[in-house]
Coordinates of C-alpha atoms and ligand atoms in Angstrom, one line a residue:
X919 CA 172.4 45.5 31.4
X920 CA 174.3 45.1 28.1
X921 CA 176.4 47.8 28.9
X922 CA 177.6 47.1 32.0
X923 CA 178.0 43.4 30.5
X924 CA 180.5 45.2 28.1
X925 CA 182.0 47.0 30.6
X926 CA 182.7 44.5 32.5
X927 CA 184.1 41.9 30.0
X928 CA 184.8 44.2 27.4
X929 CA 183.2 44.5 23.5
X930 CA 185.8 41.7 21.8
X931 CA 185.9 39.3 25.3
X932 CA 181.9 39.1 24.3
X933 CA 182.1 38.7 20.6
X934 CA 184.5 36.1 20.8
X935 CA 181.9 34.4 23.7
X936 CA 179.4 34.7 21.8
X937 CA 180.7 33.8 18.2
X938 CA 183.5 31.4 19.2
X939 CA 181.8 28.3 16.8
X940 CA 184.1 25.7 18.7
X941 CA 182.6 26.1 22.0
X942 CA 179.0 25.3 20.7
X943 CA 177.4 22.9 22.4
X944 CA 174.7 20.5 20.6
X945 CA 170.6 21.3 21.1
X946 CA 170.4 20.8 24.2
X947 CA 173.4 22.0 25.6
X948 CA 174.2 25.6 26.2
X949 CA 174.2 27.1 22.9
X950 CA 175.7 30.3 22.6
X951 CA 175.8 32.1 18.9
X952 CA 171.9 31.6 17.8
X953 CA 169.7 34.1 19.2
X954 CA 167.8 33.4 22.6
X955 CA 165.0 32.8 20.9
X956 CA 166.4 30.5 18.0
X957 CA 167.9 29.0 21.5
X958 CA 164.8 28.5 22.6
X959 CA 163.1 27.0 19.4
X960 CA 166.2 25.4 18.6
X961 CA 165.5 23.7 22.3
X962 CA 161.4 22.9 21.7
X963 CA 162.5 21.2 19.0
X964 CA 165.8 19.2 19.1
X965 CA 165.9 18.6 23.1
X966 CA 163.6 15.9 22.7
X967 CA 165.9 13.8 20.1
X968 CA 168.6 14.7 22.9
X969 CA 167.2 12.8 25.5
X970 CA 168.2 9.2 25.5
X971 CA 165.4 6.3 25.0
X972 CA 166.9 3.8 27.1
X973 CA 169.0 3.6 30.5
X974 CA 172.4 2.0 30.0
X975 CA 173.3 -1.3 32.5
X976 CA 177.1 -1.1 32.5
X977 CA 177.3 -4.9 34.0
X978 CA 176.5 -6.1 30.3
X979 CA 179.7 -5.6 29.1
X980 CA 181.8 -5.9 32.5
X981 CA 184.6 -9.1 31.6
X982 CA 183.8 -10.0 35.2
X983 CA 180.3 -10.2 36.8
X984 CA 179.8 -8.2 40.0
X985 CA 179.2 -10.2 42.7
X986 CA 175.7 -11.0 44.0
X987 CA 174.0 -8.9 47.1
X988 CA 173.3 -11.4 50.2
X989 CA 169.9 -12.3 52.1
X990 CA 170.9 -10.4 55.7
X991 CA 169.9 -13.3 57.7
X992 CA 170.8 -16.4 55.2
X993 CA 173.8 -15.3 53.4
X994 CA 172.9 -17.0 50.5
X995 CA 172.4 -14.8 47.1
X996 CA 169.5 -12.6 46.7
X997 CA 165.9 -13.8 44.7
X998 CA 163.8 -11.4 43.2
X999 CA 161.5 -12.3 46.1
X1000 CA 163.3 -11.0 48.9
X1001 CA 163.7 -7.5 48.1
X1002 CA 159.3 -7.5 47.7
X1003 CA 158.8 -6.2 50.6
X1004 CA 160.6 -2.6 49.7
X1005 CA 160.6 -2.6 46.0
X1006 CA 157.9 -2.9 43.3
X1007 CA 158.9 -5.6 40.6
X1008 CA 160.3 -3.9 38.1
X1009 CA 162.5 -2.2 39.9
X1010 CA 164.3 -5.5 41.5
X1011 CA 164.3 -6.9 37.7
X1012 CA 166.2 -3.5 37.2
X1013 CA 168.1 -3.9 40.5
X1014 CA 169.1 -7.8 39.0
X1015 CA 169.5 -7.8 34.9
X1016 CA 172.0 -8.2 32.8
X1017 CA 170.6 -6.4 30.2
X1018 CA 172.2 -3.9 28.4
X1019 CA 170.0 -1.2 27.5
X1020 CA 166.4 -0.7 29.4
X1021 CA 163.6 1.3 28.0
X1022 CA 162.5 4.7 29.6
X1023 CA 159.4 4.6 29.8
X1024 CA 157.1 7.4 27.8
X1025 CA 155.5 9.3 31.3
X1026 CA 159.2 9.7 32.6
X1027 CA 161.0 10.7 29.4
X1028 CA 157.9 13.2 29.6
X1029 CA 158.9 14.3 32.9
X1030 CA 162.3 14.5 32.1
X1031 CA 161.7 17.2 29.2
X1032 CA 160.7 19.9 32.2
X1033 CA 165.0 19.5 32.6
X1034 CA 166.7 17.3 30.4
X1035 CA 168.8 17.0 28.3
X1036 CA 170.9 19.0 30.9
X1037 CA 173.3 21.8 29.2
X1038 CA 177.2 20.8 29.0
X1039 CA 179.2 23.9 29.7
X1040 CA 182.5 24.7 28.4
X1041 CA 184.4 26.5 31.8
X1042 CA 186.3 29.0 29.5
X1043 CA 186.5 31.2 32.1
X1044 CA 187.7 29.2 34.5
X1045 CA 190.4 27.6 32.0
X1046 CA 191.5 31.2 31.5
X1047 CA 191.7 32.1 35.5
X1048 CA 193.8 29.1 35.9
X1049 CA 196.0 30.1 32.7
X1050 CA 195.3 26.4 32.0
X1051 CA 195.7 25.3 28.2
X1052 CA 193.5 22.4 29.4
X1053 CA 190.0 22.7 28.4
X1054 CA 187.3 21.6 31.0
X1055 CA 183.8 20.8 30.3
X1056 CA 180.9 20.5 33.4
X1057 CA 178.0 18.5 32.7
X1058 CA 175.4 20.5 34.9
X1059 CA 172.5 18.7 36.5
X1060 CA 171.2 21.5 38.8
X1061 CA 168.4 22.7 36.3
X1062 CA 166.3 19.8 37.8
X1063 CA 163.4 21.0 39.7
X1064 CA 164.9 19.8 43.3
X1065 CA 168.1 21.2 41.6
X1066 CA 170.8 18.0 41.5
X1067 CA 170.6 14.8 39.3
X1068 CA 168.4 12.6 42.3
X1069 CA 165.6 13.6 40.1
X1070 CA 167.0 11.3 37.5
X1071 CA 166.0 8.2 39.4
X1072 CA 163.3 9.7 41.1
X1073 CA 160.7 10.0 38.7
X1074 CA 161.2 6.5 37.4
X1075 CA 160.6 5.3 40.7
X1076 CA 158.1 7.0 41.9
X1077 CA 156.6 6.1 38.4
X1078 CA 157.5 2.4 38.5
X1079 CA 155.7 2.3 42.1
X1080 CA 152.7 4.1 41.0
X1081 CA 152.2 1.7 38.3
X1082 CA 152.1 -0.9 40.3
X1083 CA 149.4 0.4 42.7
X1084 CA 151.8 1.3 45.8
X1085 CA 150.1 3.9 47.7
X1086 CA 152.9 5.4 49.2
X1087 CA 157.0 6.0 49.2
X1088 CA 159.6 6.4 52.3
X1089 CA 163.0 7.0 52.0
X1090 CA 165.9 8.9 53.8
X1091 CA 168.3 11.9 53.0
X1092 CA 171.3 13.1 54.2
X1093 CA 171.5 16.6 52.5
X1094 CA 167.9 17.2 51.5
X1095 CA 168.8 16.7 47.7
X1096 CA 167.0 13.1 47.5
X1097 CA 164.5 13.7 49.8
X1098 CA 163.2 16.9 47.6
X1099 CA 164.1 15.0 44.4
X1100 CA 161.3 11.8 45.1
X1101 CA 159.0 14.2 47.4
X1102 CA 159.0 16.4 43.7
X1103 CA 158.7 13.1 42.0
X1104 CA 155.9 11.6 44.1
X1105 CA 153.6 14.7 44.3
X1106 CA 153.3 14.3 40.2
X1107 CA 152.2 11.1 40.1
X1108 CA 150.3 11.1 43.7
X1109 CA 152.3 8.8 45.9
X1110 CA 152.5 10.0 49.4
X1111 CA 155.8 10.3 50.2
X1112 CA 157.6 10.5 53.8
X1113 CA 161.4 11.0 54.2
X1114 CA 163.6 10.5 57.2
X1115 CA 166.3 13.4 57.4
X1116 CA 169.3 13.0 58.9
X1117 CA 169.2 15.4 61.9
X1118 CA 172.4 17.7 61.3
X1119 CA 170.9 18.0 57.9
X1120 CA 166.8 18.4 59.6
X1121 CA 168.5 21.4 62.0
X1122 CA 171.1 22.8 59.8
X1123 CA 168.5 23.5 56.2
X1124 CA 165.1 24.2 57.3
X1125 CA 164.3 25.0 53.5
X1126 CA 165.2 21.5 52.1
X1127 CA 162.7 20.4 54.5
X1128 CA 160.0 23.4 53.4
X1129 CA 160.7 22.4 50.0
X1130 CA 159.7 18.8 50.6
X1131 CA 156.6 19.7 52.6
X1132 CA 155.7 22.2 49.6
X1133 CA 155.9 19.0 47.7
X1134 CA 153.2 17.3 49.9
X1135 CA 156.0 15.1 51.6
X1136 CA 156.2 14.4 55.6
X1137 CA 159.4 15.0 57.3
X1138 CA 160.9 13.1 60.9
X1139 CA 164.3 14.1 61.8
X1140 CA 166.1 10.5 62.0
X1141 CA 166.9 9.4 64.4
X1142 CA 163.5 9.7 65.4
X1143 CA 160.5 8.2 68.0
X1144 CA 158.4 7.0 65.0
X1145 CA 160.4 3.4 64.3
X1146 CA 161.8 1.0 66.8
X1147 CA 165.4 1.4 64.6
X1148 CA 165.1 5.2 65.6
X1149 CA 164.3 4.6 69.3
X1150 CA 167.3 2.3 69.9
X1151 CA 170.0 4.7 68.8
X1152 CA 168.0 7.6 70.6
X1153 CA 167.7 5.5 73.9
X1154 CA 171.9 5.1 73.3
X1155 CA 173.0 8.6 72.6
X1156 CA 169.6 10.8 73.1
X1157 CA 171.6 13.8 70.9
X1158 CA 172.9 11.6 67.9
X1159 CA 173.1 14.0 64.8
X1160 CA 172.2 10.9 63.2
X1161 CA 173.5 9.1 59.7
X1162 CA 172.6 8.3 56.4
X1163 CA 172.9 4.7 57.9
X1164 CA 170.3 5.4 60.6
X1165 CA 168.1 7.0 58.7
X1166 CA 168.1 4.1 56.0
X1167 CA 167.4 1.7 58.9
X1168 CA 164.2 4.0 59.7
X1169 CA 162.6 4.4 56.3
X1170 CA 163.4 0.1 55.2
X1171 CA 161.5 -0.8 58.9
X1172 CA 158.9 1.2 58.1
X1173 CA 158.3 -0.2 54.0
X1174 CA 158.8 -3.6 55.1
X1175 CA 156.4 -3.3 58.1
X1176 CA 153.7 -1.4 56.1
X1177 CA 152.1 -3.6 53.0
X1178 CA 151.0 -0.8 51.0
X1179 CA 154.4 1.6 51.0
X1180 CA 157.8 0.7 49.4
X1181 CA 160.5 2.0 49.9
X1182 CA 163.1 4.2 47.7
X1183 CA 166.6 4.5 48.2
X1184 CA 168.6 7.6 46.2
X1185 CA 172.1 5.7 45.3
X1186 CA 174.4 3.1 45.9
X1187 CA 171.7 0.4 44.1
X1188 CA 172.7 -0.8 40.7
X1189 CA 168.9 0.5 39.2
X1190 CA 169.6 4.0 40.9
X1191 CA 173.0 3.7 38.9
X1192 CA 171.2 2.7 35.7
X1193 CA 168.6 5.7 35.9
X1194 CA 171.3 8.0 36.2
X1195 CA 173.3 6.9 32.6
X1196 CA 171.0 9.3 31.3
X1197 CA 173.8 11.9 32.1
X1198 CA 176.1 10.5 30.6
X1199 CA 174.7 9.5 27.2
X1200 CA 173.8 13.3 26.6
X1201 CA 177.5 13.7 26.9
X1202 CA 178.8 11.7 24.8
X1203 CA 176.0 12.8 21.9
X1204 CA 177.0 16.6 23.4
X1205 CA 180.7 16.2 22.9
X1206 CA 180.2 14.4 19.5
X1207 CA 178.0 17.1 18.2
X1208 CA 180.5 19.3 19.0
X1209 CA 183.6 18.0 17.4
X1210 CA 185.1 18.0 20.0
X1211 CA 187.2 15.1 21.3
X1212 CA 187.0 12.2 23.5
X1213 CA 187.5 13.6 27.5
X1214 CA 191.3 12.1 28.7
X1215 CA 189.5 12.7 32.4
X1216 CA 186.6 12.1 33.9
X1217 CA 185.6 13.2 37.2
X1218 CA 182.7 13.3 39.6
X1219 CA 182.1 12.9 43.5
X1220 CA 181.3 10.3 44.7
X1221 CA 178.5 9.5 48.0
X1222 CA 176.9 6.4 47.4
X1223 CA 178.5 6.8 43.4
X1224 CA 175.2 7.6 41.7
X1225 CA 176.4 11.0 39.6
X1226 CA 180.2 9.8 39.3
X1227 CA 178.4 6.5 37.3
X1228 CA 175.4 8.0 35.7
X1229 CA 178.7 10.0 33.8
X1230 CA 181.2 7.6 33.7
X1231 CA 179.8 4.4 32.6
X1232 CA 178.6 5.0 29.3
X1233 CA 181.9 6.6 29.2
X1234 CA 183.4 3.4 29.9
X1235 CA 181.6 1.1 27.8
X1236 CA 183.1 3.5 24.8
X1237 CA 186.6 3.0 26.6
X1238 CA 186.4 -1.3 26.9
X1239 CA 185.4 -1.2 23.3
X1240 CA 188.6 0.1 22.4
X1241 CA 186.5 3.8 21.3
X1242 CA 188.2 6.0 23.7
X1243 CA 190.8 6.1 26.6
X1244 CA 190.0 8.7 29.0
X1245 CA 190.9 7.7 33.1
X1246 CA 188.1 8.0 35.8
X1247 CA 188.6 9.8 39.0
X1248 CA 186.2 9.1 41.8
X1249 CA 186.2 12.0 44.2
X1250 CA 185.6 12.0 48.0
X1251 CA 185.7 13.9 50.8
X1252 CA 188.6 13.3 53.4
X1253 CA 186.5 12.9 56.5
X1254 CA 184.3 10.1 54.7
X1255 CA 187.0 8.0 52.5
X1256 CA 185.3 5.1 51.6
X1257 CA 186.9 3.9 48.5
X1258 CA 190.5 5.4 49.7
X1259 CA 190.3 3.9 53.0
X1260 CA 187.2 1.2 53.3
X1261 CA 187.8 -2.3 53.0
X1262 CA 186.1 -4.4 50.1
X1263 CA 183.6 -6.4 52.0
X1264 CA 180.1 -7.8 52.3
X1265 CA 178.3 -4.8 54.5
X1266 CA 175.2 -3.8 55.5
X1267 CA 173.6 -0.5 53.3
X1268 CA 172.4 0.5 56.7
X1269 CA 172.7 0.6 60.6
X1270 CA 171.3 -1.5 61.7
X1271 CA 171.7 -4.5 59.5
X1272 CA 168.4 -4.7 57.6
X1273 CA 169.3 -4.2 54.0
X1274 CA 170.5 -7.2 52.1
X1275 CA 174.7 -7.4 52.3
X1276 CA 176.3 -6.0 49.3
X1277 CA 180.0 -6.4 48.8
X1278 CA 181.4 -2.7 48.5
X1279 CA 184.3 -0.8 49.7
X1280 CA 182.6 0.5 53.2
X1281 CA 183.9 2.3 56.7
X1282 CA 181.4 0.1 58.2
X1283 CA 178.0 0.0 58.8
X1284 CA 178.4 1.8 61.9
X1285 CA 181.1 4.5 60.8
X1286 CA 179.0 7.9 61.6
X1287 CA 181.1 10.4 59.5
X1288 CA 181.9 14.0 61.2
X1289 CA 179.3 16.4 60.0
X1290 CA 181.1 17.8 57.0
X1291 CA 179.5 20.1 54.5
X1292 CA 179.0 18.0 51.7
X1293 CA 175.9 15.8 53.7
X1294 CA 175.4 13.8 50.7
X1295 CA 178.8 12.5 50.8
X1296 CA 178.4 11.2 54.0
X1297 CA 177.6 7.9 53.5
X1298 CA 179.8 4.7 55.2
X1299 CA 179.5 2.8 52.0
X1300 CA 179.7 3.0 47.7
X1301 CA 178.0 1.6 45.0
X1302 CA 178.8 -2.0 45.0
X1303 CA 178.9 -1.9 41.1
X1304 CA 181.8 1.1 41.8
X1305 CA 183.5 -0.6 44.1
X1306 CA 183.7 -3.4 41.5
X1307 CA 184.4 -1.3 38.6
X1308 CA 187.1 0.3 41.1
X1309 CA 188.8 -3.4 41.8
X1310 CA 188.5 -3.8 37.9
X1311 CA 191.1 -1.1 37.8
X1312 CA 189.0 0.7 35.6
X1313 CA 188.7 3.6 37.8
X1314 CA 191.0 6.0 40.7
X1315 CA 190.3 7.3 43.5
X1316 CA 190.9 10.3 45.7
X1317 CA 190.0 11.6 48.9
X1318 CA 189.9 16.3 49.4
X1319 CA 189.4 18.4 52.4
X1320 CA 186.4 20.5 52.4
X1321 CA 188.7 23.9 52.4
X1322 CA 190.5 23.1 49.0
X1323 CA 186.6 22.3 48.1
X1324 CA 185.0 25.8 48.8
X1325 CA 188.2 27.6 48.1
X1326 CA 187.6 25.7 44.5
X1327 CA 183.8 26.6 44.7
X1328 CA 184.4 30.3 44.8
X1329 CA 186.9 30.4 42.0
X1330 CA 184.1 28.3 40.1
X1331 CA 181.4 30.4 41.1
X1332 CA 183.0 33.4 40.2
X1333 CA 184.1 33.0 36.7
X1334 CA 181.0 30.5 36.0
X1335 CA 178.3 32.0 37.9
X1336 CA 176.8 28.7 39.3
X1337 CA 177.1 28.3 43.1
X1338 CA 177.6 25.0 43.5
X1339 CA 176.2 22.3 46.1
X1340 CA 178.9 21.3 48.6
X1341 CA 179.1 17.3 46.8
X1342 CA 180.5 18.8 43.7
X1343 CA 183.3 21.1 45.2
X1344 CA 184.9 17.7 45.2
X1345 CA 185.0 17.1 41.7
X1346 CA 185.8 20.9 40.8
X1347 CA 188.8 20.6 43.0
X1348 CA 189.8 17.7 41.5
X1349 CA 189.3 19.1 38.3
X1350 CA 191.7 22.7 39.0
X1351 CA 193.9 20.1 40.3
X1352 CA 194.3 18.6 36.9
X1353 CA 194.0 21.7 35.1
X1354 CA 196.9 23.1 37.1
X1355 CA 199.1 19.9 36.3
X1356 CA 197.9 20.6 32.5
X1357 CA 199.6 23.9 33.3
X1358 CA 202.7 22.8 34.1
X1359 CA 203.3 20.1 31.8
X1360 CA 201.9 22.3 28.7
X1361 CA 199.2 19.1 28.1
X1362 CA 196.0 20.4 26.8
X1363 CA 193.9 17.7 28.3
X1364 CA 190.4 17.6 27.8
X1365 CA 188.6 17.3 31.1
X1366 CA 185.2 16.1 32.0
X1367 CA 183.9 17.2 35.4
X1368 CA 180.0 16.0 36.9
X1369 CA 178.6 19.1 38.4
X1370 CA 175.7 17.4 40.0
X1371 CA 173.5 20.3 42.4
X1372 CA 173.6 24.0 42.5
X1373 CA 174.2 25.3 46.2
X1374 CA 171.3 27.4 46.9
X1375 CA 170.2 26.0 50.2
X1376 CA 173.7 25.3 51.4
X1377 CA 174.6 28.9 51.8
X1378 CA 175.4 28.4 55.3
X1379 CA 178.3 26.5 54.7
X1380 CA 179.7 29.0 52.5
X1381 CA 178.9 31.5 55.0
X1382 CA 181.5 29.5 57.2
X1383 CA 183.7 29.2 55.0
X1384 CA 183.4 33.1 53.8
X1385 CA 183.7 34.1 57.7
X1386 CA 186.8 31.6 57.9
X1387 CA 185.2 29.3 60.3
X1388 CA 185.7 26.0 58.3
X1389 CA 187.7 23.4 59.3
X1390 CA 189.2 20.3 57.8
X1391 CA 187.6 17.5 59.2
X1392 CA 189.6 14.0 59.1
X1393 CA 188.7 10.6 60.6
X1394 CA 190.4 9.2 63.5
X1395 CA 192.0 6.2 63.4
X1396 CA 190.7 4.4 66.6
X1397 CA 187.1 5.1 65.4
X1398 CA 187.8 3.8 62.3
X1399 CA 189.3 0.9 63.3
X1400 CA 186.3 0.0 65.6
X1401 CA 183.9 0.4 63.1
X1402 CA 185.9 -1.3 60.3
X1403 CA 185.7 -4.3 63.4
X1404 CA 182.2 -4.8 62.9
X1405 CA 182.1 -5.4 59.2
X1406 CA 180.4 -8.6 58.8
X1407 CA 183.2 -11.7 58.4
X1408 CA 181.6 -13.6 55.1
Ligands
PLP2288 C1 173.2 12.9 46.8 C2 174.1 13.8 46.2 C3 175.5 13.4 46.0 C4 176.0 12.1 46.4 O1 175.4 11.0 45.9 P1 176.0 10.2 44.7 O2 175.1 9.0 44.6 O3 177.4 9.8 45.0 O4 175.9 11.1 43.5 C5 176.3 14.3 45.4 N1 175.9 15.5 45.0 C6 174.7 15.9 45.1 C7 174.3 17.3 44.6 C8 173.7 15.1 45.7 O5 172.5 15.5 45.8

């Protein structure tokens, strides 16, 4: 093996890998000049200082508050009592504080260990494909058990609703990444779990769906027969490939109907966003231990804007207390451009209209986005605390075709190794984008990118894009338009 390794790279190429001291990464991160096994004691002992004690709630230090999610049927702002039917109490405190910092509790931080702190990866070969003299960093959060960063906020919910008694969880996915993250996070603390998949994703990856049942979860293709939410699209357009939206609708009728299951929801809420500041935290401690500068860009896709947050906004507090200046770049995909081209309204998290209204840049409630690749991106709406931050003018945004995403996948894959889910393609476009403007104007940026999944149950798609079979999806006006329509006027 070593020799073809040598071969291959060549006996200097691997010294200076291996020696190189710059490009050492704290415990915790990929280290690469001790030993594997001092790696791996160096790991027993020091990941556990690594992984941060408390949760960081970015509202604290926002100059302007965001502004309060809606009662569906009153309009008038939300108490803590109205969001009992799907979520156990500390949650909603979560959901509502002001707080800055929020203890993780002991039996997750335990939990967390089997992954975290998650290695931050210098893409030197990359950088030198590109003949960038930019240097860009991935945060990687596919070591997780379900493989992408859901399983941050999974585990503290499914932990926060055990503790509280709840017998069992329901939820929906779109690419089978959150459905696998809470079925994983339920079986260990023995909540039954049952997930609503969206039926392009249900047909198209039989193995997410294996992988959830291996967990002990139950699986309905949404829309499905099982809720009256489902039945009503079905009795409209009996061969809907169904939406994120729908299948929200599904799993929130079922919690609110049932008095001993709550319900979970994978992004978009502000404690989902909280959970996943884990990520970023080991960043900055990464980068620090490092030596190595302050990032000048940040960039992650963006769904519902759980992994683009759980990065950026420690990376942001750092930046409004006058610590470091990098810009933030929201990436999404062309066919679904919420923060690009969504209004900033009041909208519904769902189809039809049962979650509370939450003021967000959205397509509408209604918008069912073509089936591209990246399923998890397909969502009508964003983070509300995003879309906030993103009127702040803290943040950009841009919108990528999936081709310039995979075409960018491959040229990661092949000089990192990691196949990547189809979400992050986004942000690794966006990031050889940058890199190739470093190129030109001789700027040696730093650049921070979220890789948030590994890709080993989306082979398909690359399949399709290998045979040359993919095409750029875009929205059409008219639908668009009709959808935007329907927004709620508050
Ligand atoms: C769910 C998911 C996304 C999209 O959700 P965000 O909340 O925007 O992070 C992106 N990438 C992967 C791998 C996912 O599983």
């Amino acid at each position: 093996m070593d020799t073809a390794y040598y071969t291959a790279a060549g006996p200097e190429q691997r010294a200076s890998l291996l020696c190189a001291p710059k490009h050492r990464v704290a415990a915790g991160g990929r280290t690469r000049s001790p030993s594997f096994a001092a790696r791996a004691s160096l790991k027993s002992s020091g990941a556990r200082a690594s992984i941060p004690k408390q949760w960081y709630n970015l509202v604290a230090d926002l100059p302007v508050k965001p502004p309060p999610q809606l009662h569906p049927q009153t309009h008038q702002p939300l108490v803590p009592s109205d969001l009992s039917p799907l979520f156990p109490d500390e949650l909603i405190r979560q959901e509502l504080t002001e707080e800055r910092f929020v203890d993780i509790p002991e039996e997750v931080i335990d939990v967390y260990e089997l992954w975290r702190p998650t290695p931050l990866i210098r893409a030197k070969r990359l950088e030198k494909l590109l003949g960038t003299p930019a240097k860009i960093y991935y945060k990687y959060e596919g070591t997780s058990p379900a493989g992408s960063h859901k399983a941050n906020t999974a585990v503290p919910q499914a932990w926060y609703n055990a503790a509280a008694g709840v017998r069992s969880v329901v939820t929906e996915t779109g690419a089978g990444q959150w459905g696998s993250a809470l079925s994983f996070a339920s079986s260990l603390f023995g909540l039954n779990c049952e997930v609503w998949q969206v039926r392009a994703s249900f047909d198209q990856k039989p193995y997410r769906r294996l992988m959830m049942e291996t967990w002990g979860a139950t699986v309905h293709p949404s829309p499905s027969e099982a809720t009256a939410a489902g039945r009503a699209i079905l009795a409209a357009d009996p061969s809907s490939p169904g939406s994120l939206g729908m299948a929200i609708s599904e799993a929130v009728e079922v919690a609110a109907t049932s008095a001993d299951t709550k319900y979970c929801l994978g992004s978009v809420l502000n404690h989902v966003l909280l959970h996943q500041t884990v990520i970023g935290e080991e960043c900055l401690e990464q980068l620090a231990a490092l030596g190595e500068a302050p990032p000048d860009v940040v960039i992650g896709c963006t769904g519902g804007g759980s992994n683009f947050g759980g990065l950026a906004f420690p990376f942001i507090r750092e930046k409004l207390a006058g610590r470091m200046s990098p810009e933030f770049r929201a990436v999404e995909p062309a066919a679904c451009p919420t923060l690009t081209k969504g209004v900033y309204a009041y909208d519904f998290g769902d189809t039809a209209g049962l979650t509370p209204l939450m003021k967000m840049h959205t397509l509408g409630h209604g918008f069912v986005p073509d089936p591209i690749h990246a399923g998890g991106l397909r969502y009508h709406g964003m983070a509300p605390l995003i879309s906030h931050v993103y009127e702040l003018g803290f943040m950009e945004a841009i919108a990528i075709q999936q081709t310039e995403c995979f075409q960018a996948a491959l040229q990661f894959a092949r000089t990192e190794g990691i196949i990547p889910a189809p979400e992050p393609t986004h942000a690794i476009a966006a990031a050889i984008r940058e890199a190739l403007e470093c190129k030109k104007t001789g700027e040696e940026k730093i650049i921070l990118m979220a890789m948030c999944g590994h890709g080993h149950f989306d082979l398909a798609s690359y399949e399709m894009y290998l045979r040359g079979d993919m095409v750029d999806l875009s929205h059409p006006a008219e639908k668009l338009e009709a959808s935007l329509a329907a927004v709620p006027k508050i």
